[in-house]
PDB file of C-alpha atoms in Angstrom:
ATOM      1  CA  UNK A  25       0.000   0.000   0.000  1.00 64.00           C
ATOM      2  CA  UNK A  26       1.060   3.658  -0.487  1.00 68.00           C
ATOM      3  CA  UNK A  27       2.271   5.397   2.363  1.00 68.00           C
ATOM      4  CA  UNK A  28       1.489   8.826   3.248  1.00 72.00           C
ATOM      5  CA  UNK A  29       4.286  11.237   4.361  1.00 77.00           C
ATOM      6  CA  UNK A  30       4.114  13.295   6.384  1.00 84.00           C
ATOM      7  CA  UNK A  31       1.204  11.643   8.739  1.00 82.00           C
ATOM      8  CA  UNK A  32      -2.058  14.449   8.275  1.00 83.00           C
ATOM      9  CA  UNK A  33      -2.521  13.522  11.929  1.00 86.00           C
ATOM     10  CA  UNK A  34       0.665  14.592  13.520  1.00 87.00           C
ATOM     11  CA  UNK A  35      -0.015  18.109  14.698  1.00 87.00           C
ATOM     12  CA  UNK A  36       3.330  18.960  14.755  1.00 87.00           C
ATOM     13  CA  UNK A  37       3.562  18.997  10.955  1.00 88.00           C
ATOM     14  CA  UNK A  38       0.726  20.693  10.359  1.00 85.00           C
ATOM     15  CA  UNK A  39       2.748  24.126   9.504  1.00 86.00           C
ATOM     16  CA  UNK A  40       3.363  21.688   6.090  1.00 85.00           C
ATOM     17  CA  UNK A  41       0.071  21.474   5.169  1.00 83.00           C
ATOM     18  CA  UNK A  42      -0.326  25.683   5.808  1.00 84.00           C
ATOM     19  CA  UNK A  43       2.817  26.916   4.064  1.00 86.00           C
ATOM     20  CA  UNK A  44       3.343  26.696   0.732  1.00 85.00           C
ATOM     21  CA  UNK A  45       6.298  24.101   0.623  1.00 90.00           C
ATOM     22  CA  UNK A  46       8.043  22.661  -2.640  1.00 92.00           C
ATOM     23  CA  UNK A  47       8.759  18.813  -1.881  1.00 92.00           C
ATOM     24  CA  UNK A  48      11.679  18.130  -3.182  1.00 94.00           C
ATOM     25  CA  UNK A  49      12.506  14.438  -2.325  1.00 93.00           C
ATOM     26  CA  UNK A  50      11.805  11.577   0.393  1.00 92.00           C
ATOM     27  CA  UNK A  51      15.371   9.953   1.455  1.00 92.00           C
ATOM     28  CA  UNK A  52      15.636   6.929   3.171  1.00 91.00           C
ATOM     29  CA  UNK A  53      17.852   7.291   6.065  1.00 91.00           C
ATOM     30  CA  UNK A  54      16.852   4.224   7.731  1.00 87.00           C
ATOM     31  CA  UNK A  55      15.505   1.147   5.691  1.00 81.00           C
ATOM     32  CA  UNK A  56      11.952   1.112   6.082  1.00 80.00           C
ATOM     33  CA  UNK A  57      12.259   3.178   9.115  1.00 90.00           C
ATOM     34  CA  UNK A  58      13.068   6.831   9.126  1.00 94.00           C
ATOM     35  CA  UNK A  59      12.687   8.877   5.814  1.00 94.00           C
ATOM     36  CA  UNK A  60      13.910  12.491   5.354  1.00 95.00           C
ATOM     37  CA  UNK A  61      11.140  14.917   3.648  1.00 94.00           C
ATOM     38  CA  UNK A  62      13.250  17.737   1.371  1.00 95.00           C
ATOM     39  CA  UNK A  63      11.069  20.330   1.001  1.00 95.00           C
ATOM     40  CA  UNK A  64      12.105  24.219  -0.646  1.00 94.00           C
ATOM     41  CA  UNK A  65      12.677  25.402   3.030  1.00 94.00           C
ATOM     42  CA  UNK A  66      13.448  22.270   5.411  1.00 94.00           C
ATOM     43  CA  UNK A  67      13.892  18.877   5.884  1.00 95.00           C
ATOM     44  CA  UNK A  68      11.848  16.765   7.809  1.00 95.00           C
ATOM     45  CA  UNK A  69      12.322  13.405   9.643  1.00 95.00           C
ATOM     46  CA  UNK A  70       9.605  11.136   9.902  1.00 94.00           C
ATOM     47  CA  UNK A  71       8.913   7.694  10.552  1.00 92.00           C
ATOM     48  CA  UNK A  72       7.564   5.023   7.595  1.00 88.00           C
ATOM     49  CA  UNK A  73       4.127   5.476   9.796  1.00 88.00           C
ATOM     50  CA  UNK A  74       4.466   9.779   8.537  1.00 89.00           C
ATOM     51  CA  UNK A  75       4.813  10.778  12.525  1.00 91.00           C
ATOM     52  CA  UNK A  76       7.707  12.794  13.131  1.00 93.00           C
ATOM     53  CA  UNK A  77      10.792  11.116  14.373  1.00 94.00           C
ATOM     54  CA  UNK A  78      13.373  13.872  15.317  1.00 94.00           C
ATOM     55  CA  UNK A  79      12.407  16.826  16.785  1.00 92.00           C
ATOM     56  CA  UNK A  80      15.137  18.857  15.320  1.00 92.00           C
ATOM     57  CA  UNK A  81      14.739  18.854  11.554  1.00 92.00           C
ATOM     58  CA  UNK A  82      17.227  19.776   9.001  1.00 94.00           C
ATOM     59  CA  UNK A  83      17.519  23.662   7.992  1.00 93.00           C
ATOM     60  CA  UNK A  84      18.983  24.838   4.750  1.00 95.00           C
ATOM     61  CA  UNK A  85      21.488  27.606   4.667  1.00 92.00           C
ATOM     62  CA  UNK A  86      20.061  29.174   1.475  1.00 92.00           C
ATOM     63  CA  UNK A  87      16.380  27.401  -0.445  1.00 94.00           C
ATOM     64  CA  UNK A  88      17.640  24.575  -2.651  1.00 95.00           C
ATOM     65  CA  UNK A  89      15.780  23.959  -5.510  1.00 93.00           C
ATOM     66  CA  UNK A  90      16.839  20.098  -6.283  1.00 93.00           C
ATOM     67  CA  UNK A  91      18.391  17.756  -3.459  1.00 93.00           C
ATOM     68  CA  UNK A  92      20.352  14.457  -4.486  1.00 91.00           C
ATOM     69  CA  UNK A  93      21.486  11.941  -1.994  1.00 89.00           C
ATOM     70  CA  UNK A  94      24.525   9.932  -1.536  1.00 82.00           C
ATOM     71  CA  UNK A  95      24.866   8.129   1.615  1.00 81.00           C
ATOM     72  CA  UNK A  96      24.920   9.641   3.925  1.00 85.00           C
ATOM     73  CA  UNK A  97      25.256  12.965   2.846  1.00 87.00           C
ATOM     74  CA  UNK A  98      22.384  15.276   1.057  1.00 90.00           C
ATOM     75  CA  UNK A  99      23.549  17.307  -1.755  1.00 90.00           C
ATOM     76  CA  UNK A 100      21.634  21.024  -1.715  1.00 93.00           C
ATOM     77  CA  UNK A 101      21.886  22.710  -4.856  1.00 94.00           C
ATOM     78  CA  UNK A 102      21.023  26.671  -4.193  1.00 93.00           C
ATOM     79  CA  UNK A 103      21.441  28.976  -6.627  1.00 89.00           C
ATOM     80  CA  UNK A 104      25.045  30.103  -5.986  1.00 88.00           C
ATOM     81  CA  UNK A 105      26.644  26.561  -4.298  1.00 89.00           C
ATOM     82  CA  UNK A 106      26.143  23.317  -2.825  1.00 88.00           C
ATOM     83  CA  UNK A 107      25.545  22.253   0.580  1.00 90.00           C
ATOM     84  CA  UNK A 108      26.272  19.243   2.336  1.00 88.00           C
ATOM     85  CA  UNK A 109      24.673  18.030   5.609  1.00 91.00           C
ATOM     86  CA  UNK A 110      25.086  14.530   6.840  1.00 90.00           C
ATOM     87  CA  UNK A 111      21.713  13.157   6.657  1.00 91.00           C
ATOM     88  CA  UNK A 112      22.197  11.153   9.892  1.00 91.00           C
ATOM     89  CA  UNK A 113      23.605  14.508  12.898  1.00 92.00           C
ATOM     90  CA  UNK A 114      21.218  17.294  10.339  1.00 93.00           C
ATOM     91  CA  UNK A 115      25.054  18.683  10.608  1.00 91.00           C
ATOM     92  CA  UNK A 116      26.165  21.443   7.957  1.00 91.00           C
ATOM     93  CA  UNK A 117      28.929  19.792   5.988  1.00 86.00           C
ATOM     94  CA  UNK A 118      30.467  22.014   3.786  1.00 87.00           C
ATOM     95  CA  UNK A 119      29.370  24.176   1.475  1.00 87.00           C
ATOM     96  CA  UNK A 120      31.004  24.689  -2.592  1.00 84.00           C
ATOM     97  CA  UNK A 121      31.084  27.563  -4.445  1.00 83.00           C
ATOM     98  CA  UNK A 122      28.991  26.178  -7.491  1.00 83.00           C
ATOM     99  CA  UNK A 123      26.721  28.172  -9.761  1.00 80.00           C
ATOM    100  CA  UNK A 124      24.005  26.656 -11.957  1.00 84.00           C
ATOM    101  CA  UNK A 125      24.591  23.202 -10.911  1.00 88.00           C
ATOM    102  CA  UNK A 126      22.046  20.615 -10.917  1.00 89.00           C
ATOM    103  CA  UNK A 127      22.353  16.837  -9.459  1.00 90.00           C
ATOM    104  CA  UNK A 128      22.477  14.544 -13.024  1.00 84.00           C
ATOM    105  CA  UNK A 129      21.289  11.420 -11.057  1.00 80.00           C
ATOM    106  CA  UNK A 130      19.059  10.852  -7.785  1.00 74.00           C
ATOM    107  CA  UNK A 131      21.977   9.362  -6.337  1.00 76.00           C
ATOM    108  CA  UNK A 132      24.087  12.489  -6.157  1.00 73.00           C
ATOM    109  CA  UNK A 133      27.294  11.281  -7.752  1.00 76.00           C
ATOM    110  CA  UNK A 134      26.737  13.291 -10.554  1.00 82.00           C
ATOM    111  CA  UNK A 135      26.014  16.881 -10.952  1.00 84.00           C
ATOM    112  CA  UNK A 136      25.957  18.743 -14.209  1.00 83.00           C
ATOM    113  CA  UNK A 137      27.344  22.364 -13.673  1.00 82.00           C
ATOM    114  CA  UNK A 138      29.206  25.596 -15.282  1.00 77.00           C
ATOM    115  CA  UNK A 139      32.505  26.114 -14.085  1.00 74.00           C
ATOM    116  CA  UNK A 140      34.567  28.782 -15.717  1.00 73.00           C
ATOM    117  CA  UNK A 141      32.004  29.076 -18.616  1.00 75.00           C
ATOM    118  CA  UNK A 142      32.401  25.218 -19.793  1.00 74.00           C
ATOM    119  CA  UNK A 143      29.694  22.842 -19.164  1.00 76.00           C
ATOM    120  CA  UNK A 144      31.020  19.872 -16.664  1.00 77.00           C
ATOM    121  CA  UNK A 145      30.164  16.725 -14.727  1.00 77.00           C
ATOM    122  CA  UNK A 146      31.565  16.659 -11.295  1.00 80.00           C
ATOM    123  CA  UNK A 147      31.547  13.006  -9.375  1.00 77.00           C
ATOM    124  CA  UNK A 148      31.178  13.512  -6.323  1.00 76.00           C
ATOM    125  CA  UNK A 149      32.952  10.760  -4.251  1.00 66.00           C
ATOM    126  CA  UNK A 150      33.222  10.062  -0.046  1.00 62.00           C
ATOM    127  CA  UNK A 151      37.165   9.970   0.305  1.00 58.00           C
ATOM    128  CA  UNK A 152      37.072   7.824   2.938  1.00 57.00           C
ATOM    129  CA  UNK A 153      35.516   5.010   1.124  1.00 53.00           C
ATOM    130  CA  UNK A 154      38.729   4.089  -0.607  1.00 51.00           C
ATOM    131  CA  UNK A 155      42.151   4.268   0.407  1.00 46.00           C
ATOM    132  CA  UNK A 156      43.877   4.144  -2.919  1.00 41.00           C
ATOM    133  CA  UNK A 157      42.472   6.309  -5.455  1.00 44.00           C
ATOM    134  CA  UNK A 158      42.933   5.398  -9.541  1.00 41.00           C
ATOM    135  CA  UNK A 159      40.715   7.358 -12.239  1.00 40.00           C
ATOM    136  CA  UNK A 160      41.283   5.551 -15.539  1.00 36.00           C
ATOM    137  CA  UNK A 161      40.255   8.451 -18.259  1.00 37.00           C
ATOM    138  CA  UNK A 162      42.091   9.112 -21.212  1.00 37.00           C
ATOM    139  CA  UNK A 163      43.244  12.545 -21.882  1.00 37.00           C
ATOM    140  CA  UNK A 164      41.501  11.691 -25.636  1.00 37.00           C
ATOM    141  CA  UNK A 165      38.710   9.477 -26.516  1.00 37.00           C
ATOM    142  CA  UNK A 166      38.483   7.260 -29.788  1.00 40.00           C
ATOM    143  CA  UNK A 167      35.350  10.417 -31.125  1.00 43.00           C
ATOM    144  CA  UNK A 168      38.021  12.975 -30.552  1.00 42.00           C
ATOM    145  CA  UNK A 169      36.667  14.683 -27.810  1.00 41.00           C
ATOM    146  CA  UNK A 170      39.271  15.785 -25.126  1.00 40.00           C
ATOM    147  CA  UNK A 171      38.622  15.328 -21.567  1.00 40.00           C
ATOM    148  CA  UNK A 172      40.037  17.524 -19.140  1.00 43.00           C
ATOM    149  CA  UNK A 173      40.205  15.675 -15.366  1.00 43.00           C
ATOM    150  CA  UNK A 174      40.607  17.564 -12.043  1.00 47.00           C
ATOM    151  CA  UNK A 175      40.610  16.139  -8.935  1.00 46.00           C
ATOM    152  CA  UNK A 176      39.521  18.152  -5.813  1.00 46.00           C
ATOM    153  CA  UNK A 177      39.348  16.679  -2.394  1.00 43.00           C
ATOM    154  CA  UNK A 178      37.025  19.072  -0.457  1.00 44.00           C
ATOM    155  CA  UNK A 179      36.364  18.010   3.037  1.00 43.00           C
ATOM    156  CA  UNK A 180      35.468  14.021   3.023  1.00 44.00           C
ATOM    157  CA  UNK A 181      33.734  14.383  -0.596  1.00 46.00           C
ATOM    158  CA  UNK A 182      36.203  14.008  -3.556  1.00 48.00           C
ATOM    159  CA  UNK A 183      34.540  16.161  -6.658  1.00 54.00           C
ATOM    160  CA  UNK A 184      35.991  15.092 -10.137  1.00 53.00           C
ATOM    161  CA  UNK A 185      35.596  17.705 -12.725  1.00 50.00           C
ATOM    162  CA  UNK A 186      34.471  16.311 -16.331  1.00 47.00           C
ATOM    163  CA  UNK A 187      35.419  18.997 -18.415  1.00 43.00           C
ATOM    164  CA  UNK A 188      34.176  18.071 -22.211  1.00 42.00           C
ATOM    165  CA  UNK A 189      36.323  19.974 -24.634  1.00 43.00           C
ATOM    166  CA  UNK A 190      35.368  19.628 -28.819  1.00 41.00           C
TER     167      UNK A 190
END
């Protein structure tokens, strides 16, 4: 059966129902547990049941408008950066200096953006998943378009700039 999230009965969510919120995504923090409501202003924890589960929920620093996830951090994407907050303390992250980016996947690991006026991918990576790091991309592809690779390691995310060049 479909659930309904947030619960309609939980009178502690009912500002959700009376403000004009943009949903944005429902993240699974917790397998069939807890589940993280994105919405335009705030995130909300609830439980699969739609009652609120934390009583702290998790604040933006600036109105996304699209979310990705990547466990277990949620990828903001404002209008001048992108945010991180770990999904599982509502702690602020980090935050990157990224215009007109927009998550590519659900998943979060990749983001289409402009970066110095050329369209690129970033992959965005938790360092401390892998000790040893090894990208494999040719500098030149067999359809002759060049790829430019840069590697930045920005707090515990790694974000690997795709820059396609014709």
């Amino acid at each position: 059966p479909p659930m309904i999230l947030p619960d309609q009965d939980d009178v502690s969510l009912v500002f959700i129902r009376l403000n004009p919120l943009l949903a944005l995504a429902c993240i699974e923090v917790e397998y069939k547990r807890e589940y993280l409501l994105c919405f335009n202003m705030l995130g909300v924890y609830v439980f699969g049941n739609g009652q609120r589960s934390r009583k702290q929920g998790l604040m933006w620093s600036s109105p996304p408008t699209r979310v990705s996830f990547t466990q277990p951090y949620v990828l903001s994407y404002c209008q001048h950066s992108v945010d991180v907050y770990d999904v599982r303390t509502t702690d602020w992250v980090q935050t990157l200096p990224l215009q007109t980016c927009s998550p590519f996947n659900y998943m979060g690991t990749l983001s289409l953006c402009v970066i110095e006026g050329q369209s690129s991918f970033l992959y965005w990576r938790d360092v401390r998943l892998e000790e040893q790091d090894q990208y494999l991309i040719p500098g030149k592809r067999r359809d002759n378009v060049n790829l430019k690779v840069q590697l930045y390691i920005l707090h515990t995310l790694h974000v690997i700039t795709i820059i396609i060049q014709n």
